[in-house]
Each structure stands twice: as C-alpha cells, then as structure tokens.
Amino acid sequence: CRRGFARRPAGLYDQSPPGAIVPSGNLAMPPEPAHTSPAPLWRVLAITFLLSVGTGSVTQGLYFIADATGQFDRPALYLLGVVMGAVYIPAALAAGPVLRRIESKSARLTPRAMLAGMISLGGIAALIPPIVARTAADPAPTIWITAVVYSISTGLMWPIVEWYLSGGRKHAALRSATGKFNITWTGAIVVCFWLLYLFLDRAPLDVLGLLALLHVAGRIVVLGLPERPAPPLDRHDPHPPVYDQMLPVARRLLPISYLLMSALSPYLVGALGQLGIELKWQPVLASIWLVARVAAMTTLERWHGWHQSWATHITGATLLALGFAGCVLAPAADSLPLMLVSLAVFGVAMGIIYTAALYYALEVGGHSADAGGTHEALIGIGYTAGPAIGFAAALSVAAGILPDNAFSLAFVIAAVAASSVGYALSGRNRAE
C-alpha cells in the first residue's frame, strides 16, 4: 500500500551509513522529546489500519476505479501509476527535512501536528472525484488530481507513522511491533480490495468517499499520540554487526519487489479479464496475493528466527521471481489455476522482503522520520519504475510496434531486465 515510497540523517542515511542526508548547519535540530516511553502501540496500529485502507484504495485500487469509469485505456492506467510513484518519492524523502524545518520555526508545529495535517489533506483529496461526479461532470481529470495530492500526503505521512512505531523500541520489541504493524496495514489493504468488490460495478467512486471518512477517524486517533516520538535506544543497546550487511541487501530487494508489484497491479485489470473474470470479481481474486502477504507477515511476527539469516533474502527473491513470472504468463497459458497459485507465491515473497527491509531500516538506520522516509522512498522507486515499464510496452502496442498478443511477453522481459540491472547497479554503487 505501504508503505511507504538515503541513509541516515538522524535516521537512515549517514556514516552514518553512506549517502547521508545531513541537515544544513543553520537548521536547528528538533528538541529532545520530553518523554521516553514509546507511543502506545494500539494507537499507532489503529491509525495504521484506518489510513492503510485509504492508501490501498489509491495505490492499489485506483487502477480498478479508473478502469471502471471507462475513461482510461491501458497506457493511461500505467501512466497513472508512474505519476503516483514520481510524486511519492520526493515527498517521502522530504519528511525528515520538512519536520526539522517547521519545528525550527515554531514549537507548535510538531510531528503530531504534521501527521494530522497530512491525514486531513489526503481525506480532502479523496473527496474530489465523488463530489465532481455528483455534478454530472466527467470525474476522470479529478482522478489524476487525487492521485497526485494523495501520493504527496501519504509520502509525508507514513515516515512519521513509522517513526512513532520505532521510537523507544529495539530488538525483540521492535520486531514484534513492526510485525504487528505489517499485519495491520496489509490486512487493511485486503479489506480495501473487498470493499472494491461491493462498489466497483455500481458506484466505484464512492470508495473514495468512504476512505475520506476513514481519514476523519484517523485524524481523531492521532490526537492521543505524544507530540513527538520517543528517542532511540541505540546508544544503550546496539544492534548485531551483521545487520549492517543485511540492510543494503534488503534495500536493494525492496524497490525491485515494488517495481514488480506496481507493474503487476494495473496488469491484473486486463489479465483477469482475459481469463474470463468479471470486473466486480477481479479485486477479490487480485487480493489473493494480499492475503498471502498477510499470512507471511503473521508468520514472521510470531517466529523471529528469520532475522540474521541470509536465507530470508534468498527465499524472498526466489519466490518473487517465480510468482511474478507465473502471474504475467498465466493469460498466455489460459490458466486461471496458474494465476491463483502465482499470486499466492508472489504475496509470500512481498511479505518476506518488506518485513526484513522495514525491520533492518528501523533497527540499523535510526529511529526518525528520515529512516521511514528512506524506506518509503525506495518503495516509491518501485511504484514509479513498474508502471513506467508497462506504459512503454502499452505505447509500443498502441503504435503498432508490438502486436497486442506480445504485450505480456515484452512486459515480463522488460520488468525482469530492469530489476536485474537495478539490483546490479545498486550493488556496484555501494561497493564503490
């Protein structure tokens, strides 16, 4: 949904690991929090659930909603994904610097206040298409507006939520908290897809109106958070050294997994149709990978033997490749069972990769909005690159360069090639 999309300023990119975003000399750092206790986990999880239904409705469900309006062809669906990812990246990276700047201007502009503001902005953005549709005007242009504004608000919002999650927690406590966080937001996105089933063939834009109400509820829950997250515990309880080796690998796999996921999401709209699935049932079947992701994250939340093990990364990467290839090739094979099994395999892989990436980011990278911002920006890279590949392939078909029946093959080859090149280049850059 998540989550989601440098290494430590006060957070993740610093030598602090290499690539740090360091505040300028004249920029005052926020004062130390007056409290040392972590934010109440139940409250963080409640906010996470409410806002994840909304985020899922946009980042995952907006393709189905846009397609249901009849105003978006295949290239436009992919371009919608490119736009959402392209604005999400700078918003996520800006979360930490923006917080430091506004807190240097006024003590009243706290992380809690910024979080509340971004929640309100996202809710307003979601209301635009259903309101316009009520006036009998074409809602298609407003879907673009919602995609841009909502992506900006969530790019700034999720790093702060993850800061509240990690502040004051380390090791087993942090693994348990991030595990519950992962189960909560991925479970919420499953709920989102099932809501799409109820509305998609009758009033698809009403889903956006519903998520605006969820933002109102989230805004209320935020009031109970402390003004600032608790300080980190790093100086008192350092992490195992092997984590420093595992974090770069997790960070290389994370954008690749979201590249493939972002390419797959709009692709499923047409692929399930080719397999004879009615539009209203498509989100339900597409949610198979989401359910499998929840199952994987639940397992990793209960069983902590995965951390410090390289088998976690290897298993996640292998299942990701197999699941993606099966999903994309299933329509050509005219095999619905292959599609369903591949979706489940893909979901398990996404759960493994995301769980490892978030845990090592927060454990190693520092507990700040910068840590979450880096994590979310990497997700944003995937959110952008995946649809960009699909957009290029769709334009090639529209221009007659590729026959329509070659779209799937060209798409999977390009996505896998981009993933392989991206993984190799990121590894070389880190080595240098």
Short mmCIF file of C-alpha atoms in Angstrom, two decimals, residues 85 91 124-125 219 360 432:
data_model
loop_
_atom_site.label_atom_id
_atom_site.label_comp_id
_atom_site.label_asym_id
_atom_site.label_seq_id
_atom_site.Cartn_x
_atom_site.Cartn_y
_atom_site.Cartn_z
CA GLY A 85 5.19 6.99 -7.79
CA ALA A 91 7.50 13.57 -0.60
CA ILE A 124 -9.79 16.15 1.11
CA ALA A 125 -8.05 14.80 -2.00
CA ARG A 219 -7.34 12.35 12.47
CA TYR A 360 16.59 -3.56 9.39
CA GLU A 432 32.31 1.91 -4.80
#
